[in-house]
Coordinates of C-alpha atoms (C1' of nucleotides) in Angstrom, one line a residue:
Chain A
M68 CA 0.0 0.0 0.0
T69 CA 1.4 3.4 -1.0
P70 CA 1.3 6.3 1.5
K71 CA -1.3 7.9 -0.6
E72 CA -3.6 4.9 -0.5
K73 CA -3.3 4.8 3.2
L74 CA -4.6 8.4 3.4
R75 CA -7.5 7.9 1.1
P76 CA -11.0 7.9 2.6
I77 CA -12.7 4.5 2.9
S78 CA -16.0 4.4 1.2
G79 CA -18.9 4.3 3.7
F80 CA -16.8 5.3 6.7
P81 CA -17.4 9.0 7.2
E82 CA -15.2 11.2 9.3
L83 CA -15.9 14.7 10.5
L84 CA -13.7 17.6 11.2
P85 CA -13.7 18.9 14.8
E86 CA -16.0 21.8 14.0
Y87 CA -18.6 19.4 12.7
R88 CA -18.0 16.7 15.3
M89 CA -18.9 19.4 17.8
V90 CA -22.3 19.8 16.2
E91 CA -22.8 16.1 16.2
L92 CA -22.0 16.0 19.9
E93 CA -24.5 18.7 20.6
W94 CA -27.1 16.6 18.7
I95 CA -26.3 13.6 20.8
D96 CA -26.7 15.6 24.0
K97 CA -30.1 16.9 22.8
L98 CA -31.3 13.4 21.8
R99 CA -30.2 12.0 25.2
S100 CA -32.1 14.7 27.1
V101 CA -35.3 14.0 25.1
F102 CA -35.0 10.3 25.7
E103 CA -34.3 10.7 29.3
S104 CA -37.2 13.1 29.7
Y105 CA -39.4 10.1 28.9
G106 CA -37.6 8.0 31.4
F107 CA -35.5 5.9 29.1
A108 CA -32.1 4.7 30.5
S109 CA -28.9 4.5 28.6
I110 CA -27.0 1.2 28.0
E111 CA -24.1 0.5 25.9
P112 CA -23.9 -3.2 25.0
R113 CA -20.8 -4.7 23.3
T114 CA -20.7 -3.9 19.6
V115 CA -19.8 -7.5 18.8
E116 CA -22.1 -10.6 18.8
P117 CA -21.8 -14.2 17.8
V118 CA -22.9 -14.4 14.2
E119 CA -25.7 -16.8 15.2
V120 CA -27.3 -14.1 17.4
L121 CA -27.3 -11.6 14.6
L122 CA -28.8 -14.1 12.1
K123 CA -31.3 -15.4 14.6
Q124 CA -34.3 -13.8 13.0
G125 CA -34.0 -15.1 9.5
D126 CA -32.5 -12.7 7.0
T127 CA -29.4 -14.8 6.5
D128 CA -28.2 -12.6 3.7
K129 CA -27.4 -9.7 6.0
E130 CA -24.3 -7.8 5.0
I131 CA -22.4 -8.2 8.2
Y132 CA -18.7 -7.6 9.0
T133 CA -17.1 -10.5 10.9
I134 CA -14.1 -9.9 13.1
G135 CA -11.1 -12.1 13.6
R136 CA -7.6 -11.9 15.1
L137 CA -4.7 -11.3 12.7
M138 CA -2.7 -14.0 14.5
A139 CA -5.5 -16.5 14.7
D140 CA -4.6 -20.0 13.5
P141 CA -7.1 -20.7 10.7
S142 CA -7.3 -24.3 11.7
D143 CA -8.4 -23.4 15.2
K144 CA -12.1 -23.8 15.4
A145 CA -12.3 -23.2 19.1
E146 CA -13.1 -19.5 18.6
P147 CA -16.6 -18.7 17.6
T148 CA -17.2 -16.3 14.8
Y149 CA -18.0 -12.9 16.0
A150 CA -19.4 -10.0 14.0
L151 CA -20.0 -6.3 14.4
H152 CA -23.7 -5.6 15.0
Y153 CA -25.6 -4.2 12.1
D154 CA -28.3 -2.7 14.2
M155 CA -29.2 -2.4 17.9
T156 CA -32.5 -4.2 18.2
V157 CA -31.5 -7.9 18.2
P158 CA -28.4 -7.3 20.3
M159 CA -30.5 -5.3 22.7
A160 CA -32.9 -8.3 23.1
R161 CA -29.9 -10.5 23.8
Y162 CA -28.7 -8.1 26.4
V163 CA -32.1 -8.0 28.0
A164 CA -32.3 -11.8 28.0
A165 CA -28.9 -12.1 29.6
N166 CA -29.6 -9.6 32.3
M167 CA -33.2 -10.3 32.9
N168 CA -32.9 -10.9 36.6
D169 CA -31.3 -7.5 37.2
L170 CA -33.6 -5.4 35.0
T171 CA -37.0 -4.0 35.9
F172 CA -39.8 -4.4 33.4
P173 CA -41.1 -2.8 31.4
F174 CA -37.5 -2.1 30.5
K175 CA -37.1 1.2 28.7
R176 CA -33.7 2.0 27.3
Y177 CA -32.0 4.1 24.7
Q178 CA -28.8 3.4 22.8
I179 CA -26.6 5.8 20.8
Q180 CA -24.0 3.7 19.1
K181 CA -22.3 2.9 15.9
A182 CA -23.6 0.1 13.7
W183 CA -21.8 -1.5 10.7
R184 CA -23.2 -2.9 7.4
G185 CA -21.3 -4.2 4.5
E186 CA -23.7 -2.8 1.9
R187 CA -22.5 -0.7 -1.0
P188 CA -22.4 2.9 0.1
Q189 CA -24.3 5.7 -1.7
D190 CA -26.1 8.9 -1.0
G191 CA -27.3 8.7 2.6
R192 CA -26.0 5.1 3.1
F193 CA -22.9 4.3 5.0
R194 CA -21.1 1.2 6.2
E195 CA -20.3 2.7 9.6
F196 CA -23.0 5.0 11.1
L197 CA -24.6 6.2 14.3
Q198 CA -28.0 5.0 15.2
C199 CA -30.1 6.2 18.1
D200 CA -32.5 3.6 19.3
V201 CA -35.4 3.9 21.8
D202 CA -37.2 0.7 22.8
V203 CA -39.5 -0.7 25.5
V204 CA -39.2 -4.4 26.3
D205 CA -41.4 -6.4 28.6
T206 CA -42.0 -9.9 29.8
R207 CA -45.7 -9.3 29.5
E208 CA -47.9 -7.7 26.9
I209 CA -47.0 -4.1 26.1
P210 CA -49.8 -1.6 26.2
L211 CA -50.8 -0.1 22.9
H212 CA -50.2 3.4 24.3
F213 CA -46.5 2.9 23.7
D214 CA -47.3 2.5 20.0
A215 CA -48.4 6.1 20.0
E216 CA -45.8 7.4 22.4
I217 CA -42.7 6.0 20.7
P218 CA -43.1 8.0 17.4
V219 CA -43.9 11.2 19.4
I220 CA -40.6 10.8 21.3
M221 CA -38.9 10.4 18.0
H222 CA -40.5 13.5 16.5
E223 CA -39.5 15.5 19.5
A224 CA -36.0 14.2 19.3
V225 CA -35.6 15.1 15.6
E226 CA -37.1 18.5 16.2
A227 CA -34.7 19.1 19.1
I228 CA -31.8 18.8 16.6
G229 CA -33.5 21.0 14.1
A230 CA -33.7 18.4 11.5
G231 CA -37.4 18.5 10.6
P232 CA -39.9 18.5 9.2
L233 CA -40.4 14.8 9.2
T234 CA -43.3 12.8 7.9
T235 CA -43.8 9.5 9.7
K236 CA -45.8 6.9 8.0
I237 CA -47.6 4.3 10.1
N238 CA -49.0 1.0 9.4
N239 CA -49.7 -2.3 11.2
R240 CA -48.3 -5.6 10.1
K241 CA -51.4 -7.4 11.4
V242 CA -53.5 -5.4 8.9
L243 CA -51.3 -6.5 6.0
E244 CA -51.0 -10.1 7.1
G245 CA -54.7 -10.3 8.0
Y246 CA -55.8 -8.7 4.8
Y247 CA -53.6 -11.0 2.7
A248 CA -54.8 -14.0 4.7
G249 CA -58.4 -12.9 3.9
L250 CA -57.5 -12.9 0.2
G251 CA -56.0 -16.4 0.5
I252 CA -52.4 -15.2 0.0
T253 CA -50.2 -17.7 1.9
D254 CA -46.8 -16.0 1.4
A255 CA -47.5 -12.8 3.3
G256 CA -43.8 -12.2 3.9
N257 CA -42.9 -11.9 0.2
A258 CA -46.1 -10.0 -0.6
I259 CA -45.1 -7.4 2.0
R260 CA -41.6 -7.2 0.7
I261 CA -43.0 -6.5 -2.8
I262 CA -45.6 -4.1 -1.7
D263 CA -42.9 -2.1 0.2
K264 CA -41.5 -1.1 -3.2
L265 CA -44.7 0.6 -4.3
D266 CA -43.3 4.1 -4.0
K267 CA -40.2 3.1 -6.0
I268 CA -41.5 1.0 -8.9
G269 CA -45.2 2.0 -8.9
A270 CA -48.4 0.0 -9.0
K271 CA -47.6 -1.6 -12.4
G272 CA -44.2 -2.8 -11.2
V273 CA -45.7 -4.2 -8.0
G274 CA -48.5 -5.9 -10.0
T275 CA -45.9 -7.5 -12.3
M276 CA -43.8 -8.8 -9.4
L277 CA -46.9 -10.2 -7.6
T278 CA -47.8 -12.1 -10.7
E279 CA -44.4 -13.4 -11.5
E280 CA -43.2 -14.2 -8.0
L281 CA -46.4 -15.2 -6.2
G282 CA -48.6 -16.1 -9.1
L283 CA -51.5 -13.9 -8.0
D284 CA -54.4 -13.3 -10.3
G285 CA -55.6 -9.9 -11.5
A286 CA -58.5 -9.6 -9.1
T287 CA -56.3 -10.3 -6.1
I288 CA -53.7 -7.8 -7.2
E289 CA -56.4 -5.2 -7.5
K290 CA -57.3 -5.9 -3.9
V291 CA -53.7 -5.8 -2.8
L292 CA -53.1 -2.5 -4.5
G293 CA -56.4 -1.2 -3.3
L294 CA -55.1 -1.6 0.3
A295 CA -51.7 -0.1 -0.5
E296 CA -53.2 3.0 -1.9
I297 CA -55.0 4.0 1.3
Q298 CA -53.4 6.7 3.4
G299 CA -54.6 9.5 5.6
N300 CA -53.8 11.4 8.7
D301 CA -56.6 10.3 10.9
A302 CA -58.5 7.3 12.1
S303 CA -60.9 7.3 9.1
V304 CA -58.5 5.2 7.0
V305 CA -59.7 2.3 9.0
Q306 CA -63.2 2.7 7.5
R307 CA -61.7 2.8 4.0
V308 CA -59.9 -0.5 4.6
K309 CA -63.1 -2.1 5.8
A310 CA -64.9 -0.8 2.7
L311 CA -62.7 -3.1 0.6
G312 CA -64.7 -6.0 2.0
V313 CA -61.9 -8.3 3.0
T314 CA -62.3 -9.9 6.4
S315 CA -60.2 -11.9 8.8
E316 CA -59.7 -12.0 12.6
L317 CA -56.1 -10.8 12.3
L318 CA -57.2 -7.9 10.1
E319 CA -59.9 -6.8 12.6
Q320 CA -57.3 -6.8 15.4
G321 CA -54.8 -4.9 13.3
L322 CA -57.4 -2.3 12.3
E323 CA -58.3 -1.8 16.0
E324 CA -54.7 -1.2 16.9
L325 CA -54.1 1.2 14.0
H326 CA -57.3 3.1 14.9
F327 CA -56.1 3.5 18.4
V328 CA -52.7 4.8 17.4
M329 CA -54.0 7.2 14.8
R330 CA -56.6 8.6 17.2
E331 CA -53.8 9.3 19.7
L332 CA -51.8 11.1 17.0
E333 CA -54.6 13.2 15.6
R334 CA -53.7 16.1 17.9
F335 CA -50.4 16.7 15.9
P336 CA -50.2 19.0 12.9
E337 CA -51.3 17.6 9.6
G338 CA -48.6 15.7 7.8
A339 CA -46.6 14.8 10.8
F340 CA -48.1 11.3 11.2
V341 CA -49.8 9.6 8.3
A342 CA -51.4 6.2 8.2
D343 CA -50.1 4.5 5.0
L344 CA -51.2 1.0 4.2
S345 CA -48.3 0.5 1.8
I346 CA -45.7 0.8 4.5
A347 CA -44.3 -2.6 5.4
R348 CA -40.7 -2.4 6.6
G349 CA -38.2 -5.0 5.3
L350 CA -37.3 -6.5 8.6
A351 CA -39.0 -9.8 9.3
Y352 CA -39.4 -9.5 13.1
Y353 CA -42.1 -6.8 13.2
T354 CA -45.5 -8.0 14.1
G355 CA -47.7 -5.0 14.8
T356 CA -47.4 -1.2 14.4
V357 CA -44.6 -0.2 12.0
Y358 CA -43.1 3.3 11.5
E359 CA -41.1 4.8 8.7
A360 CA -40.1 8.5 8.7
K361 CA -38.6 10.6 5.9
F362 CA -37.8 14.2 5.5
A363 CA -41.0 15.9 4.3
D364 CA -38.9 18.1 2.0
F365 CA -36.9 15.2 0.4
P366 CA -39.3 12.3 -0.3
D367 CA -36.7 10.6 -2.5
F368 CA -34.1 10.5 0.3
P369 CA -34.0 7.2 2.2
T370 CA -35.8 6.6 5.4
V371 CA -34.3 8.5 8.3
C372 CA -36.2 6.8 11.2
G373 CA -37.8 3.4 11.3
G374 CA -39.1 0.9 13.8
G375 CA -42.1 -0.9 15.1
R376 CA -43.5 -3.6 17.4
Y377 CA -42.2 -7.1 17.7
D378 CA -43.6 -10.0 19.7
N379 CA -40.4 -11.8 20.5
L380 CA -36.8 -11.1 19.6
V381 CA -35.0 -13.5 21.8
G382 CA -36.3 -16.6 20.1
D383 CA -34.8 -19.7 21.7
L384 CA -32.3 -17.8 23.9
V385 CA -34.6 -17.9 26.9
S386 CA -37.9 -19.6 27.6
K387 CA -39.7 -16.3 28.2
R388 CA -41.3 -14.3 25.5
L389 CA -39.9 -10.7 25.3
P390 CA -42.2 -8.4 23.3
G391 CA -41.1 -4.9 22.6
I392 CA -41.5 -1.8 20.5
G393 CA -39.1 0.8 19.5
I394 CA -37.7 3.1 16.9
S395 CA -34.3 4.0 15.5
I396 CA -33.1 7.4 14.3
G397 CA -30.4 7.3 11.6
L398 CA -28.3 10.1 13.0
T399 CA -25.4 9.8 10.4
R400 CA -27.9 9.7 7.6
I401 CA -29.7 12.8 8.9
F402 CA -26.4 14.6 9.6
A403 CA -25.1 13.9 6.1
K404 CA -28.2 15.1 4.4
L405 CA -28.4 18.3 6.3
M406 CA -24.7 18.9 5.7
R407 CA -25.2 18.5 2.0
E408 CA -28.1 20.9 2.1
G409 CA -25.9 23.5 3.8
R410 CA -28.1 23.4 6.9
I411 CA -25.4 22.5 9.3
E412 CA -23.5 25.5 10.7
A413 CA -19.9 24.5 11.6
G414 CA -19.2 24.8 15.3
R415 CA -15.9 26.1 16.7
K416 CA -12.7 24.2 15.9
A417 CA -11.8 23.9 19.5
P418 CA -13.8 24.3 22.8
T419 CA -11.1 26.6 24.2
D420 CA -12.3 29.8 25.8
I421 CA -8.9 31.3 26.6
L422 CA -5.5 30.9 25.1
V423 CA -2.8 31.8 27.5
A424 CA -0.1 33.3 25.4
H425 CA 3.6 32.6 25.7
T426 CA 4.7 36.0 27.0
R427 CA 8.4 36.4 26.5
G428 CA 10.3 36.5 29.8
A429 CA 7.3 35.4 31.9
P430 CA 8.3 32.8 34.6
Y431 CA 6.9 29.5 33.5
D432 CA 5.4 28.8 36.9
L433 CA 3.5 32.0 36.7
V434 CA 2.1 31.2 33.2
R435 CA 1.1 27.7 34.3
E436 CA -0.5 29.0 37.4
T437 CA -2.4 31.6 35.4
A438 CA -3.9 28.9 33.2
H439 CA -4.6 26.7 36.2
T440 CA -6.4 29.5 38.0
L441 CA -8.6 30.3 35.0
R442 CA -9.3 26.6 34.4
S443 CA -10.3 26.1 38.1
R444 CA -12.9 28.9 37.6
G445 CA -14.6 26.9 34.9
F446 CA -13.0 28.3 31.7
K447 CA -11.6 26.0 29.0
V448 CA -8.0 27.1 28.8
E449 CA -5.0 26.1 26.8
Q450 CA -1.4 27.4 26.9
Y451 CA 0.7 28.3 23.9
H452 CA 3.8 26.4 24.7
E453 CA 6.1 27.7 22.1
D454 CA 8.1 30.9 22.2
R455 CA 7.0 32.4 18.9
K456 CA 6.2 35.9 17.9
L457 CA 2.8 37.1 18.9
N458 CA 1.7 37.3 15.3
A459 CA 1.8 33.5 15.2
Q460 CA 0.1 33.1 18.5
L461 CA -2.7 35.5 17.7
K462 CA -3.2 34.0 14.3
Y463 CA -3.5 30.6 16.0
A464 CA -6.2 31.9 18.4
G465 CA -8.0 33.6 15.5
E466 CA -8.1 30.6 13.3
K467 CA -9.3 28.3 16.0
G468 CA -12.0 30.7 17.1
I469 CA -10.7 31.1 20.6
P470 CA -12.5 34.2 21.9
W471 CA -9.9 35.4 24.5
V472 CA -6.1 35.6 24.6
W473 CA -4.5 36.0 28.0
F474 CA -1.1 37.7 28.4
P475 CA 0.6 36.9 31.7
P476 CA 3.1 39.6 32.8
S477 CA 6.7 39.3 31.7
E478 CA 7.8 39.5 35.3
E479 CA 6.6 38.4 38.7
G480 CA 4.1 40.9 40.1
G481 CA 3.4 42.6 36.8
E482 CA 0.1 43.2 35.2
H483 CA -2.0 40.5 33.4
Q484 CA -3.8 41.5 30.3
V485 CA -6.6 39.9 28.3
K486 CA -7.5 40.5 24.7
N487 CA -10.9 40.1 23.1
S488 CA -10.2 38.3 19.8
A489 CA -13.3 39.7 18.1
S490 CA -13.0 43.4 19.1
R491 CA -9.2 43.3 19.6
D492 CA -9.6 45.3 22.8
Q493 CA -7.0 44.6 25.4
V494 CA -7.3 45.4 29.0
A495 CA -5.6 44.7 32.4
A496 CA -7.2 41.8 34.3
D497 CA -6.8 39.5 37.3
P498 CA -7.0 35.8 36.6
A499 CA -8.7 35.2 40.0
T500 CA -11.6 37.6 39.3
W501 CA -11.8 38.4 35.6
M502 CA -15.2 37.7 34.0
P503 CA -15.9 38.0 30.3
E504 CA -18.2 41.0 29.7
Chain B
rG82 C1' -23.0 -9.0 -6.0
rC83 C1' -24.6 -6.0 -10.8
rG84 C1' -24.5 -1.3 -13.9
rG85 C1' -22.9 4.1 -15.0
rG86 C1' -19.4 8.2 -13.8
rU87 C1' -14.6 10.0 -12.1
rG88 C1' -9.1 9.5 -10.8
rU89 C1' -3.2 15.2 -12.4
rA90 C1' 0.3 19.1 -5.8
rG91 C1' -2.8 19.2 0.9
rC92 C1' -7.8 21.2 -1.7
rU93 C1' -10.5 22.8 -6.4
rC94 C1' -9.1 22.0 -11.2
rA95 C1' -6.4 23.4 -16.3
rG96 C1' -3.5 20.4 -19.5
rG97 C1' -7.3 20.7 -28.7
rU98 C1' -6.2 15.6 -33.1
rG99 C1' 0.4 11.9 -28.5
rG100 C1' 5.8 15.9 -28.9
rU101 C1' 11.1 19.4 -24.7
rU102 C1' 11.9 20.1 -17.9
rA103 C1' 3.4 18.8 -16.1
rG104 C1' 0.7 24.1 -14.7
rA105 C1' -2.9 27.7 -12.1
rG106 C1' -5.7 29.4 -7.9
rC107 C1' -6.3 28.5 -2.9
rG108 C1' -3.7 26.5 1.2
rC109 C1' 1.1 25.6 3.7
rC110 C1' 6.3 27.3 5.3
rA111 C1' 9.8 31.4 5.6
rG112 C1' 11.0 36.6 5.1
rA113 C1' 9.8 42.0 4.5
rU114 C1' 7.8 42.9 10.2
rU115 C1' 13.5 41.4 16.8
rG116 C1' 6.5 40.8 20.3
rU117 C1' -0.2 42.2 18.9
rG118 C1' -4.0 39.0 14.1
rA119 C1' -5.7 42.6 8.1
rU120 C1' -3.8 43.8 3.3
rU121 C1' 0.4 43.7 0.1
rC122 C1' 5.1 42.0 -1.6
rU123 C1' 9.2 38.4 -2.0
rG124 C1' 11.0 33.6 -1.7
rG125 C1' 10.2 28.3 -0.8
rA126 C1' 8.5 23.2 -0.1
rA127 C1' 5.2 20.0 -2.2
rG128 C1' 3.4 15.3 -8.2
rU129 C1' 5.7 7.3 -8.8
rC130 C1' -0.3 12.3 -13.6
rG131 C1' -4.5 5.9 -8.9
rG132 C1' -1.5 1.0 -10.2
rG133 C1' 0.2 -2.6 -13.9
rG134 C1' 0.8 -4.0 -18.9
rG135 C1' 0.6 -2.7 -24.2
rU136 C1' 1.1 0.4 -28.9
rU137 C1' 4.9 4.2 -30.4
rC138 C1' 11.1 7.2 -31.9
rA139 C1' 7.9 9.5 -28.0
rA140 C1' 2.0 8.4 -23.5
rG141 C1' -0.9 12.7 -18.3
rU142 C1' -3.0 12.1 -23.5
rC143 C1' -4.4 6.0 -27.3
rC144 C1' -5.7 0.4 -26.0
rC145 C1' -6.3 -3.6 -22.2
rC146 C1' -6.5 -5.1 -17.2
rU147 C1' -6.8 -3.7 -12.2
rC148 C1' -7.7 -0.7 -7.8
rA149 C1' -10.1 3.3 -5.4
rC150 C1' -13.8 6.9 -4.9
rU151 C1' -18.7 8.2 -6.5
rC152 C1' -23.9 7.6 -8.3
rG153 C1' -27.9 4.0 -9.0
rC154 C1' -30.0 -1.4 -8.4
rC155 C1' -30.6 -5.1 -4.3
rC156 C1' -31.2 -4.0 0.9
rC157 C1' -31.7 -0.7 4.7
rA158 C1' -31.0 4.2 9.6

RNA sequence: GCGGGUGUAGCUCAGGUGGUUAGAGCGCCAGAUUGUGAUUCUGGAAGUCGGGGGUUCAAGUCCCCUCACUCGCCCCA
């Protein structure tokens, strides 16, 4: 590898300059405070799982990164194959199952961590990215109220970082599966996967795929598309589904749930939450309410938040059933899009409040003590450790956006001075009492 | 995994149909200016032209292969 190749960016592994990382950190702080305001606790499970855990819920074609030791003996089978997690939901379920005795249920947690996927990167899609998950998990049935609360938390969070407006589409897997069952479609899973492409390939494309892959006839496809076309921002969508004349027990139950959730969300501005019967979500483990949020202004940009309700994520790990519901915010994806749209204002290049200059002739003890005094009073202070001309020192402070430059006296007992970088005013000051005006 | 686009200095890019020693702007370093940020001026460092092979007297330029980045498909935050 040439030095130049070593310096090249790696596709899908974004890196931020300090002035933007500072913004990202602010976002994380805001998200945390929203999550905590609803009583969610933070956990940080390991980022690595046995491959079998990640593949537990079907989807064996997941693009996952495995990890191994460089020095490992290839013939040594003793070490299980580990992999970086590609989302936080299944690993969280494993964490809950492992610590069940020490957790209090319903367990409410948030996680802000990196995830890794080996997919081909493109606009808004990365191989290493930050996800912010909020989930409720219980050993008993979870009240439907959470189905309405979770997307509200997410909207609040996205609003807090100034990333809106968002449109969240809501559906219920039971409606889809129940409706398909009522139509006599046996392979609901594949039907859902195909229907999910409606906004991308259109009704015709979906119809073709349904015929080719599932062998559905024209009348059935009509019915399937009829359901997928229904959307609205209130509970009335339920009536329109019923009007299609398909019935099944599961469908009834799903419609009741959807009705409840939409009624709860009616109080929000129009367009914020929309029932959309074409939304399916690719992941296999969802069993009830599902969410999918996009930027209202950029409908072609990929989903920025997604989630839903699942009956049981731990499978055969423990004998108990662990139902849950949650949502994930794609922070890296949102950040990248807003960055591209010029909506992210760079922060400062350093957190420093005060640069203590290297005053020629000043006793070093005095300079260090000056910095220490200011630091102990709560200021973020760095010292310029090199004896260079003040031009260079001031230029450094200016470029880094450090608002104050402190000049210790060049002799013991002399007068300290502090300079305002912006106004260039310089006045005498005492490090023990000085306050920025 | 499949398809399109792009690779020349730290960054953004010029380099008609092959032709001497590969350029510009910005940035960087030093000085003018022996201690207070601008501007200006002067000087300087920095390139295996992504890599390999081929054609040719001659390749940054043409051909083949390859790698990387990028956009889309699949899939997903």
